[in-house]
């Protein structure tokens, strides 16, 4: 298992380019199942989760050509099976995103139930509720979701909880359904909007994405299309926070400032000077220590839960006390235990973390527990005194492209050590 050796090395400085968004690329790759014609994707991030999705599609008989690591052409014409097996689903919960497209286009799907995960129970009941409302017959048996439908029918669906992949799954199911589907209390995340954009390029009729009500008029077929994946706002935010914690100046290019409003407000409250252009964001601390910030995770356009851990690292080294409330997932503070090992002062009460900033942290061996949690550990280790060894960084490879190369370009001392076990 690979490890990182990270040495605290003063302020980060320089420029990095954001990759394509993992959370947009995953549903969009699954959208290829909705057509028998090729879907050409560019700005694809080079990540484990993308490789897992490619495996998932190819084992179904889908043709995936990848002329370049950041580009692919997917054609589901040759699909041979509609099964998403446990071995793949358990490594990536987002595999559930094949359910809606398979059911809509092929009339059947067998998808392994994702089960629990490190950040909470994460059920898929709302995905299933919506598909049932569209006329699907769904049975749970042997750890699998067995779904069948002749042709799905448009329906009015209300989500009790805002769910990102739930909204995406039902939007993909609805594009080929008979009649109109209305999704109420839908997720407004930019990745949902990017999926809608790609589906429209394929011939789907969707209105209202980016708002809480999405209307979809079903069509008979979708056709070939080309789509560029939007930039990864969480990767962008991670580098900006790292810049702020290190008291440095970091510019992220190939990104879109409008995707990160809530995050940029918090960075400003932390004392950062923010400069933006059409496709870049720069954070500049002018050598100053960040100030602690309070935050409350919310569905978009609120503060993203996927940036919570990185801001906890910021509060650990900031001036003052910051209160972080996690409202999306019930168990998303595992990084706190590891930050404590670096000497942080964090008190957790149910879903609230009270963090008292320290002037410095001290290196220690620590362990990555989940994707965004790992990012917070790298950020803290880069600002700690001494050499921190971070184990189980495979979590990070799921969602950050060449993170050590990008941090090294900012002047960080970070080295990957591969150990054969
Ligand atoms: C997506 C993102 C993930 C992000 C999360 C919240 C992808 C691939 N992953 O995950 O990075 O952290 O959104 O922004 O896009 N829920 C239910 N029933 C359901 C579905 C969800 O109760 O059927 C609950 C969940 O337990 C959670 C909340 O809804 O408490 C939000 O989860 P959801 O938006 O579905 O997260 P994901 O789509 O899995």
CSV table of C-alpha atoms and ligand atoms in Angstrom, one decimal:
chain,number,residue,atom,x,y,z
A,1,UNK,CA,0.0,0.0,0.0
A,2,UNK,CA,1.3,3.4,-0.9
A,3,UNK,CA,2.2,6.1,1.7
A,4,UNK,CA,3.0,9.7,1.5
A,5,UNK,CA,6.0,11.2,3.3
A,6,UNK,CA,5.2,14.9,3.8
A,7,UNK,CA,7.5,17.5,5.3
A,8,UNK,CA,6.3,20.9,6.5
A,9,UNK,CA,8.1,23.3,4.3
A,10,UNK,CA,6.8,26.9,4.6
A,11,UNK,CA,4.4,28.8,2.4
A,12,UNK,CA,3.1,27.1,-0.8
A,13,UNK,CA,3.5,29.3,-3.9
A,14,UNK,CA,2.7,28.9,-7.6
A,15,UNK,CA,0.1,27.7,-10.0
A,16,UNK,CA,-1.7,24.4,-10.6
A,17,UNK,CA,-4.3,23.4,-13.1
A,18,UNK,CA,-7.6,21.8,-11.9
A,19,UNK,CA,-8.6,18.5,-13.5
A,20,UNK,CA,-12.1,17.6,-14.6
A,21,UNK,CA,-14.6,17.0,-11.9
A,22,UNK,CA,-14.8,13.4,-10.6
A,23,UNK,CA,-18.4,13.8,-9.5
A,24,UNK,CA,-19.5,15.0,-12.9
A,25,UNK,CA,-17.4,12.5,-14.9
A,26,UNK,CA,-18.9,9.5,-13.0
A,27,UNK,CA,-22.6,10.1,-13.9
A,28,UNK,CA,-21.7,11.3,-17.4
A,29,UNK,CA,-19.8,8.0,-18.1
A,30,UNK,CA,-22.9,6.1,-16.9
A,31,UNK,CA,-25.1,8.3,-19.2
A,32,UNK,CA,-23.4,6.6,-22.1
A,33,UNK,CA,-25.6,3.6,-21.3
A,34,UNK,CA,-28.6,5.6,-22.5
A,35,UNK,CA,-27.6,5.5,-26.2
A,36,UNK,CA,-26.4,3.1,-28.8
A,37,UNK,CA,-24.2,5.9,-30.3
A,38,UNK,CA,-20.8,7.1,-29.1
A,39,UNK,CA,-20.3,9.6,-26.3
A,40,UNK,CA,-17.0,11.4,-26.6
A,41,UNK,CA,-15.8,12.9,-23.4
A,42,UNK,CA,-12.9,15.4,-22.8
A,43,UNK,CA,-11.3,16.8,-19.7
A,44,UNK,CA,-11.7,13.5,-18.0
A,45,UNK,CA,-9.8,13.3,-14.8
A,46,UNK,CA,-7.2,10.5,-14.4
A,47,UNK,CA,-8.5,8.8,-11.2
A,48,UNK,CA,-9.1,5.3,-9.7
A,49,UNK,CA,-12.9,6.0,-9.6
A,50,UNK,CA,-12.8,6.7,-13.3
A,51,UNK,CA,-10.9,3.5,-13.9
A,52,UNK,CA,-13.4,1.6,-11.8
A,53,UNK,CA,-16.3,3.0,-13.8
A,54,UNK,CA,-14.5,2.0,-17.0
A,55,UNK,CA,-14.2,-1.5,-15.6
A,56,UNK,CA,-17.9,-1.5,-14.7
A,57,UNK,CA,-18.9,-0.5,-18.2
A,58,UNK,CA,-16.5,-2.8,-20.1
A,59,UNK,CA,-17.6,-5.9,-18.0
A,60,UNK,CA,-21.1,-5.1,-19.3
A,61,UNK,CA,-19.8,-5.3,-22.9
A,62,UNK,CA,-19.7,-1.6,-23.4
A,63,UNK,CA,-16.9,-0.4,-25.8
A,64,UNK,CA,-14.6,2.2,-24.0
A,65,UNK,CA,-11.8,3.6,-26.1
A,66,UNK,CA,-9.3,5.9,-24.4
A,67,UNK,CA,-6.9,7.5,-26.9
A,68,UNK,CA,-5.6,9.7,-24.2
A,69,UNK,CA,-5.9,9.5,-20.3
A,70,UNK,CA,-8.0,12.6,-20.3
A,71,UNK,CA,-10.4,11.6,-23.1
A,72,UNK,CA,-12.6,8.7,-24.0
A,73,UNK,CA,-15.2,7.5,-26.4
A,74,UNK,CA,-17.9,5.2,-24.9
A,75,UNK,CA,-20.3,3.2,-27.0
A,76,UNK,CA,-22.9,1.0,-25.3
A,77,UNK,CA,-24.3,-0.5,-28.5
A,78,UNK,CA,-22.6,-3.8,-27.9
A,79,UNK,CA,-23.8,-4.2,-24.2
A,80,UNK,CA,-24.2,-7.8,-23.2
A,81,UNK,CA,-25.3,-7.7,-19.6
A,82,UNK,CA,-27.0,-5.3,-17.3
A,83,UNK,CA,-25.3,-6.4,-14.0
A,84,UNK,CA,-23.2,-4.3,-11.7
A,85,UNK,CA,-21.3,-6.8,-9.5
A,86,UNK,CA,-20.5,-6.5,-5.8
A,87,UNK,CA,-16.7,-6.5,-6.4
A,88,UNK,CA,-17.0,-3.1,-8.2
A,89,UNK,CA,-19.9,-1.5,-6.4
A,90,UNK,CA,-18.3,-2.1,-3.0
A,91,UNK,CA,-15.2,-0.1,-4.1
A,92,UNK,CA,-17.2,2.7,-5.5
A,93,UNK,CA,-20.8,3.6,-4.3
A,94,UNK,CA,-21.3,5.8,-7.3
A,95,UNK,CA,-21.8,2.6,-9.3
A,96,UNK,CA,-25.4,2.9,-8.4
A,97,UNK,CA,-25.5,5.5,-11.2
A,98,UNK,CA,-25.9,2.7,-13.8
A,99,UNK,CA,-29.3,1.8,-12.4
A,100,UNK,CA,-31.4,4.6,-13.9
A,101,UNK,CA,-29.8,4.5,-17.4
A,102,UNK,CA,-29.9,0.6,-17.6
A,103,UNK,CA,-33.5,0.5,-16.6
A,104,UNK,CA,-34.5,3.3,-19.0
A,105,UNK,CA,-32.7,2.0,-22.0
A,106,UNK,CA,-32.5,-1.8,-21.5
A,107,UNK,CA,-35.6,-2.3,-19.4
A,108,UNK,CA,-33.6,-4.2,-16.7
A,109,UNK,CA,-30.8,-3.8,-14.2
A,110,UNK,CA,-29.1,-5.8,-11.4
A,111,UNK,CA,-27.0,-3.6,-9.3
A,112,UNK,CA,-25.4,-4.8,-6.1
A,113,UNK,CA,-26.6,-2.8,-3.0
A,114,UNK,CA,-23.7,-0.4,-2.0
A,115,UNK,CA,-23.9,-1.2,1.7
A,116,UNK,CA,-22.4,1.1,4.4
A,117,UNK,CA,-19.4,3.3,3.9
A,118,UNK,CA,-16.9,5.1,6.0
A,119,UNK,CA,-18.9,8.3,6.2
A,120,UNK,CA,-22.2,6.9,7.2
A,121,UNK,CA,-25.1,4.6,6.2
A,122,UNK,CA,-25.8,6.4,2.9
A,123,UNK,CA,-29.0,4.6,1.8
A,124,UNK,CA,-30.3,4.5,-1.8
A,125,UNK,CA,-34.0,4.4,-0.8
A,126,UNK,CA,-34.7,7.7,-2.6
A,127,UNK,CA,-33.3,6.4,-5.9
A,128,UNK,CA,-35.5,3.3,-5.6
A,129,UNK,CA,-38.6,5.3,-4.6
A,130,UNK,CA,-38.3,7.5,-7.7
A,131,UNK,CA,-37.8,4.5,-10.1
A,132,UNK,CA,-40.9,2.8,-8.5
A,133,UNK,CA,-42.9,6.0,-9.0
A,134,UNK,CA,-41.9,5.7,-12.7
A,135,UNK,CA,-43.3,2.2,-12.9
A,136,UNK,CA,-40.3,0.1,-12.3
A,137,UNK,CA,-40.6,-3.2,-10.5
A,138,UNK,CA,-37.9,-3.5,-7.9
A,139,UNK,CA,-36.9,-6.4,-5.7
A,140,UNK,CA,-34.0,-6.7,-3.2
A,141,UNK,CA,-32.6,-10.1,-3.2
A,142,UNK,CA,-29.2,-11.7,-2.4
A,143,UNK,CA,-27.6,-8.2,-1.8
A,144,UNK,CA,-28.8,-7.0,-5.3
A,145,UNK,CA,-31.3,-4.5,-6.5
A,146,UNK,CA,-33.3,-6.3,-9.3
A,147,UNK,CA,-35.1,-3.7,-11.4
A,148,UNK,CA,-37.4,-4.2,-14.4
A,149,UNK,CA,-39.6,-2.0,-16.5
A,150,UNK,CA,-41.0,-2.2,-20.0
A,151,UNK,CA,-40.9,1.6,-20.6
A,152,UNK,CA,-40.6,3.9,-17.6
A,153,UNK,CA,-43.4,6.5,-17.3
A,154,UNK,CA,-43.0,10.1,-16.4
A,155,UNK,CA,-43.9,11.0,-12.8
A,156,UNK,CA,-43.8,13.8,-10.2
A,157,UNK,CA,-41.1,12.9,-7.7
A,158,UNK,CA,-40.4,14.7,-4.4
A,159,UNK,CA,-37.1,14.1,-2.6
A,160,UNK,CA,-37.5,14.1,1.2
A,161,UNK,CA,-33.7,14.8,1.4
A,162,UNK,CA,-31.6,16.5,-1.3
A,163,UNK,CA,-29.6,13.8,-2.9
A,164,UNK,CA,-27.0,14.4,-5.6
A,165,UNK,CA,-26.6,10.9,-7.2
A,166,UNK,CA,-30.4,10.3,-6.5
A,167,UNK,CA,-31.2,13.4,-8.6
A,168,UNK,CA,-28.8,12.2,-11.3
A,169,UNK,CA,-30.1,8.7,-11.4
A,170,UNK,CA,-33.7,9.8,-11.8
A,171,UNK,CA,-32.8,12.5,-14.3
A,172,UNK,CA,-31.1,9.8,-16.5
A,173,UNK,CA,-34.0,7.4,-16.0
A,174,UNK,CA,-36.5,10.2,-17.0
A,175,UNK,CA,-34.9,11.2,-20.3
A,176,UNK,CA,-36.1,8.1,-22.0
A,177,UNK,CA,-39.4,7.7,-20.1
A,178,UNK,CA,-42.8,8.2,-21.6
A,179,UNK,CA,-44.1,11.7,-20.9
A,180,UNK,CA,-43.0,14.3,-18.4
A,181,UNK,CA,-41.1,13.8,-15.1
A,182,UNK,CA,-40.9,16.5,-12.5
A,183,UNK,CA,-38.1,16.2,-9.9
A,184,UNK,CA,-38.9,18.4,-6.8
A,185,UNK,CA,-36.4,19.3,-4.1
A,186,UNK,CA,-33.7,18.2,-6.6
A,187,UNK,CA,-30.0,18.7,-6.0
A,188,UNK,CA,-28.6,21.9,-7.5
A,189,UNK,CA,-24.9,20.9,-7.5
A,190,UNK,CA,-22.9,22.0,-10.6
A,191,UNK,CA,-22.2,18.4,-11.4
A,192,UNK,CA,-26.0,17.8,-11.8
A,193,UNK,CA,-26.0,20.7,-14.2
A,194,UNK,CA,-23.1,19.3,-16.1
A,195,UNK,CA,-24.8,16.0,-16.5
A,196,UNK,CA,-27.9,17.8,-17.7
A,197,UNK,CA,-25.8,19.7,-20.2
A,198,UNK,CA,-24.3,16.4,-21.6
A,199,UNK,CA,-27.7,14.8,-21.7
A,200,UNK,CA,-29.1,17.8,-23.7
A,201,UNK,CA,-26.2,17.4,-26.1
A,202,UNK,CA,-27.3,13.8,-26.6
A,203,UNK,CA,-30.8,15.0,-27.4
A,204,UNK,CA,-32.6,15.0,-24.0
A,205,UNK,CA,-35.2,17.6,-23.1
A,206,UNK,CA,-34.4,18.9,-19.6
A,207,UNK,CA,-35.2,22.3,-18.0
A,208,UNK,CA,-34.6,23.7,-14.6
A,209,UNK,CA,-31.3,22.0,-13.7
A,210,UNK,CA,-29.5,24.1,-11.2
A,211,UNK,CA,-32.9,24.9,-9.5
A,212,UNK,CA,-34.9,22.8,-7.1
A,213,UNK,CA,-37.4,21.7,-9.7
A,214,UNK,CA,-36.2,19.9,-12.8
A,215,UNK,CA,-38.6,19.1,-15.7
A,216,UNK,CA,-37.8,16.3,-18.1
A,217,UNK,CA,-39.7,15.5,-21.3
A,218,UNK,CA,-38.9,11.9,-22.2
A,219,UNK,CA,-37.7,11.2,-25.8
A,220,UNK,CA,-37.5,7.9,-27.7
A,221,UNK,CA,-33.7,7.9,-28.3
A,222,UNK,CA,-30.5,9.7,-27.5
A,223,UNK,CA,-27.7,10.2,-30.1
A,224,UNK,CA,-24.0,10.7,-30.3
A,225,UNK,CA,-22.4,13.7,-28.6
A,226,UNK,CA,-19.2,15.3,-27.4
A,227,UNK,CA,-18.9,16.9,-23.9
A,228,UNK,CA,-16.1,18.5,-21.9
A,229,UNK,CA,-16.3,17.7,-18.2
A,230,UNK,CA,-16.5,20.8,-16.0
A,231,UNK,CA,-13.6,21.6,-13.6
A,232,UNK,CA,-13.4,19.9,-10.2
A,233,UNK,CA,-14.5,22.5,-7.6
A,234,UNK,CA,-13.5,20.3,-4.7
A,235,UNK,CA,-9.9,19.8,-6.0
A,236,UNK,CA,-9.8,23.5,-6.7
A,237,UNK,CA,-10.9,24.3,-3.2
A,238,UNK,CA,-8.4,21.8,-1.7
A,239,UNK,CA,-5.4,23.6,-3.3
A,240,UNK,CA,-6.8,27.0,-2.3
A,241,UNK,CA,-7.2,25.9,1.4
A,242,UNK,CA,-3.7,24.4,1.4
A,243,UNK,CA,-2.4,27.7,0.1
A,244,UNK,CA,-4.2,29.6,2.9
A,245,UNK,CA,-3.1,27.2,5.7
A,246,UNK,CA,0.6,27.4,4.6
A,247,UNK,CA,0.3,31.3,4.6
A,248,UNK,CA,1.2,31.2,0.9
A,249,UNK,CA,0.0,32.4,-2.5
A,250,UNK,CA,-1.6,29.7,-4.8
A,251,UNK,CA,-3.3,30.1,-8.1
A,252,UNK,CA,-5.6,27.4,-9.5
A,253,UNK,CA,-6.1,27.6,-13.3
A,254,UNK,CA,-8.5,25.7,-15.6
A,255,UNK,CA,-11.3,26.3,-13.1
A,256,UNK,CA,-14.5,28.4,-12.7
A,257,UNK,CA,-14.7,30.8,-9.8
A,258,UNK,CA,-18.6,30.7,-9.9
A,259,UNK,CA,-18.5,27.1,-8.8
A,260,UNK,CA,-17.0,27.9,-5.4
A,261,UNK,CA,-18.9,30.9,-4.0
A,262,UNK,CA,-19.4,29.5,-0.5
A,263,UNK,CA,-15.8,28.3,-0.2
A,264,UNK,CA,-14.4,31.7,-1.4
A,265,UNK,CA,-16.5,33.5,1.2
A,266,UNK,CA,-15.0,31.3,4.0
A,267,UNK,CA,-11.5,31.8,2.7
A,268,UNK,CA,-12.0,35.6,2.7
A,269,UNK,CA,-13.3,35.3,6.3
A,270,UNK,CA,-10.1,33.4,7.1
A,271,UNK,CA,-8.2,36.5,5.9
A,272,UNK,CA,-7.2,35.5,2.4
A,273,UNK,CA,-7.0,38.0,-0.5
A,274,UNK,CA,-8.9,36.4,-3.4
A,275,UNK,CA,-8.3,37.3,-7.0
A,276,UNK,CA,-10.3,35.7,-9.8
A,277,UNK,CA,-10.4,35.7,-13.6
A,278,UNK,CA,-12.6,33.9,-16.1
A,279,UNK,CA,-10.8,30.6,-15.5
A,280,UNK,CA,-8.6,31.0,-12.4
A,281,UNK,CA,-8.7,31.7,-8.6
A,282,UNK,CA,-5.8,32.9,-6.6
A,283,UNK,CA,-5.6,32.9,-2.8
A,284,UNK,CA,-3.0,35.1,-1.2
A,285,UNK,CA,-2.3,35.2,2.6
A,286,UNK,CA,0.6,37.6,2.3
A,287,UNK,CA,2.4,35.5,4.9
A,288,UNK,CA,-0.4,35.9,7.5
A,289,UNK,CA,-1.8,33.2,9.7
A,290,UNK,CA,-5.4,32.3,8.8
A,291,UNK,CA,-8.3,33.2,11.2
A,292,UNK,CA,-10.6,30.5,12.3
A,293,UNK,CA,-14.0,30.2,10.5
A,294,UNK,CA,-17.4,28.8,11.5
A,295,UNK,CA,-19.2,26.7,8.9
A,296,UNK,CA,-22.3,24.6,8.4
A,297,UNK,CA,-22.4,22.1,5.5
A,298,UNK,CA,-25.4,22.3,3.3
A,299,UNK,CA,-26.5,21.1,-0.1
A,300,UNK,CA,-25.4,23.4,-3.0
A,301,UNK,CA,-25.3,26.5,-3.0
A,302,UNK,CA,-24.5,26.0,0.7
A,303,UNK,CA,-21.0,25.1,2.0
A,304,UNK,CA,-20.1,21.7,0.5
A,305,UNK,CA,-19.6,18.7,2.8
A,306,UNK,CA,-16.7,17.7,0.5
A,307,UNK,CA,-14.7,20.7,1.7
A,308,UNK,CA,-15.5,20.3,5.4
A,309,UNK,CA,-12.4,18.2,6.3
A,310,UNK,CA,-10.0,20.7,4.5
A,311,UNK,CA,-11.4,23.6,6.5
A,312,UNK,CA,-11.0,21.6,9.7
A,313,UNK,CA,-7.3,21.4,8.9
A,314,UNK,CA,-7.4,25.2,8.4
A,315,UNK,CA,-9.1,25.8,11.7
A,316,UNK,CA,-6.5,23.5,13.5
A,317,UNK,CA,-3.8,26.0,12.5
A,318,UNK,CA,-5.8,29.2,12.6
A,319,UNK,CA,-6.0,32.1,15.1
A,320,UNK,CA,-9.1,31.6,17.3
A,321,UNK,CA,-11.9,29.0,17.6
A,322,UNK,CA,-13.9,27.7,14.7
A,323,UNK,CA,-17.1,25.7,14.9
A,324,UNK,CA,-17.9,23.2,12.1
A,325,UNK,CA,-21.3,21.6,11.8
A,326,UNK,CA,-21.8,18.7,9.5
A,327,UNK,CA,-25.4,18.3,8.5
A,328,UNK,CA,-25.1,16.0,5.4
A,329,UNK,CA,-23.4,12.9,6.6
A,330,UNK,CA,-23.6,11.4,10.2
A,331,UNK,CA,-20.0,10.2,10.5
A,332,UNK,CA,-17.8,12.6,8.7
A,333,UNK,CA,-15.3,13.6,11.3
A,334,UNK,CA,-12.9,10.6,11.1
A,335,UNK,CA,-10.1,13.0,10.0
A,336,UNK,CA,-10.4,14.7,13.5
A,337,UNK,CA,-8.9,11.6,15.2
A,338,UNK,CA,-5.8,11.8,12.9
A,339,UNK,CA,-5.5,15.6,13.2
A,340,UNK,CA,-5.4,15.1,17.0
A,341,UNK,CA,-2.4,12.9,16.5
A,342,UNK,CA,-0.6,15.9,14.9
A,343,UNK,CA,-1.4,17.8,18.1
A,344,UNK,CA,-4.6,19.6,17.0
A,345,UNK,CA,-7.2,20.7,19.6
A,346,UNK,CA,-10.6,19.4,18.4
A,347,UNK,CA,-13.7,18.7,20.5
A,348,UNK,CA,-16.5,16.8,18.9
A,349,UNK,CA,-20.1,16.8,20.1
A,350,UNK,CA,-22.4,14.8,17.8
A,351,UNK,CA,-22.3,16.6,14.5
A,352,UNK,CA,-20.3,19.7,15.7
A,353,UNK,CA,-16.6,20.1,15.9
A,354,UNK,CA,-15.1,22.9,18.0
A,355,UNK,CA,-11.6,23.5,16.8
A,356,UNK,CA,-9.2,25.7,18.7
A,357,UNK,CA,-6.3,26.8,16.4
A,358,UNK,CA,-2.7,26.1,17.4
A,359,UNK,CA,0.3,28.1,16.2
A,360,UNK,CA,1.8,24.8,14.9
A,361,UNK,CA,1.2,21.1,14.6
A,362,UNK,CA,3.9,18.4,15.0
A,363,UNK,CA,4.5,15.5,12.6
A,364,UNK,CA,3.3,12.0,13.4
A,365,UNK,CA,2.4,8.8,11.5
A,366,UNK,CA,-1.3,9.1,10.5
A,367,UNK,CA,-3.8,7.2,8.3
A,368,UNK,CA,-6.1,8.3,5.6
A,369,UNK,CA,-9.7,7.1,6.2
A,370,UNK,CA,-11.7,8.5,3.3
A,371,UNK,CA,-11.2,10.6,0.2
A,372,UNK,CA,-11.7,14.2,1.4
A,373,UNK,CA,-10.4,13.3,4.9
A,374,UNK,CA,-7.1,12.4,3.2
A,375,UNK,CA,-6.9,15.8,1.6
A,376,UNK,CA,-7.2,17.4,5.0
A,377,UNK,CA,-4.4,15.3,6.4
A,378,UNK,CA,-2.0,16.3,3.6
A,379,UNK,CA,-2.9,20.0,4.2
A,380,UNK,CA,-2.2,19.7,7.9
A,381,UNK,CA,1.0,17.7,7.3
A,382,UNK,CA,2.3,20.3,4.9
A,383,UNK,CA,2.0,22.9,7.7
A,384,UNK,CA,3.3,20.7,10.5
A,385,UNK,CA,6.8,20.6,11.9
A,386,UNK,CA,8.7,17.5,10.8
A,387,UNK,CA,8.0,14.6,8.6
A,388,UNK,CA,4.5,13.1,8.6
A,389,UNK,CA,3.9,9.6,7.1
A,390,UNK,CA,0.4,9.2,5.8
A,391,UNK,CA,-0.7,5.7,5.3
A,392,UNK,CA,-3.6,4.3,3.1
A,393,UNK,CA,-3.4,7.0,0.5
A,394,UNK,CA,-5.3,4.9,-2.0
A,395,UNK,CA,-8.4,6.8,-0.7
A,396,UNK,CA,-6.8,9.9,-2.2
A,397,UNK,CA,-6.0,8.3,-5.6
A,398,UNK,CA,-9.8,7.7,-6.0
A,399,UNK,CA,-10.4,11.4,-6.3
A,400,UNK,CA,-7.3,13.5,-6.8
A,401,UNK,CA,-5.3,13.4,-10.0
A,402,UNK,CA,-1.5,13.4,-9.4
A,403,UNK,CA,-1.9,15.2,-6.0
A,404,UNK,CA,1.8,14.8,-5.1
A,405,UNK,CA,2.9,16.2,-8.5
A,406,UNK,CA,0.5,19.2,-8.2
A,407,UNK,CA,1.6,19.9,-4.5
A,408,UNK,CA,5.3,19.6,-5.5
A,409,UNK,CA,4.7,22.2,-8.2
A,410,UNK,CA,3.7,24.5,-5.4
A,411,UNK,CA,6.9,23.9,-3.6
A,412,UNK,CA,5.7,21.2,-1.2
A,413,UNK,CA,7.9,18.4,0.0
A,414,UNK,CA,5.7,15.3,-0.6
A,415,UNK,CA,6.9,11.9,-1.7
A,416,UNK,CA,5.0,8.7,-2.5
A,417,UNK,CA,6.5,5.5,-1.2
A,418,UNK,CA,5.2,2.3,-2.8
A,419,UNK,CA,5.4,-0.7,-0.6
A,420,UNK,CA,4.5,-4.2,-2.0
A,421,UNK,CA,2.5,-6.2,0.5
B,1,LIG,C1,-22.6,12.9,-3.6
B,1,LIG,C2,-21.1,13.1,-4.0
B,1,LIG,C3,-20.3,13.2,-2.7
B,1,LIG,C4,-20.9,14.3,-1.8
B,1,LIG,C5,-22.4,14.1,-1.6
B,1,LIG,C6,-23.0,15.3,-0.9
B,1,LIG,C7,-20.9,11.9,-6.1
B,1,LIG,C8,-20.4,10.7,-6.8
B,1,LIG,N1,-20.7,11.9,-4.7
B,1,LIG,O1,-22.8,11.7,-2.9
B,1,LIG,O2,-19.0,13.5,-3.0
B,1,LIG,O3,-20.3,14.2,-0.5
B,1,LIG,O4,-23.0,14.0,-2.9
B,1,LIG,O5,-22.7,16.5,-1.5
B,1,LIG,O6,-21.5,12.8,-6.6
B,1,LIG,N2,-29.7,9.9,1.3
B,1,LIG,C9,-30.8,9.2,1.7
B,1,LIG,N3,-31.4,8.4,0.8
B,1,LIG,C10,-31.0,8.2,-0.5
B,1,LIG,C11,-29.9,9.0,-0.9
B,1,LIG,C12,-29.3,9.9,0.0
B,1,LIG,O7,-31.2,9.3,2.8
B,1,LIG,O8,-31.6,7.5,-1.3
B,1,LIG,C13,-29.0,10.8,2.2
B,1,LIG,C14,-27.6,10.5,2.5
B,1,LIG,O9,-27.5,9.5,3.5
B,1,LIG,C15,-27.0,11.8,2.9
B,1,LIG,C16,-27.8,12.8,2.1
B,1,LIG,O10,-28.9,12.1,1.6
B,1,LIG,O11,-27.3,12.0,4.3
B,1,LIG,C17,-27.0,13.3,0.9
B,1,LIG,O12,-26.4,12.3,0.2
B,1,LIG,P1,-26.3,12.3,-1.4
B,1,LIG,O13,-26.4,13.7,-1.9
B,1,LIG,O14,-27.1,11.2,-2.0
B,1,LIG,O15,-24.8,11.8,-1.6
B,1,LIG,P2,-24.2,11.0,-2.8
B,1,LIG,O16,-25.0,11.4,-4.0
B,1,LIG,O17,-24.0,9.6,-2.4
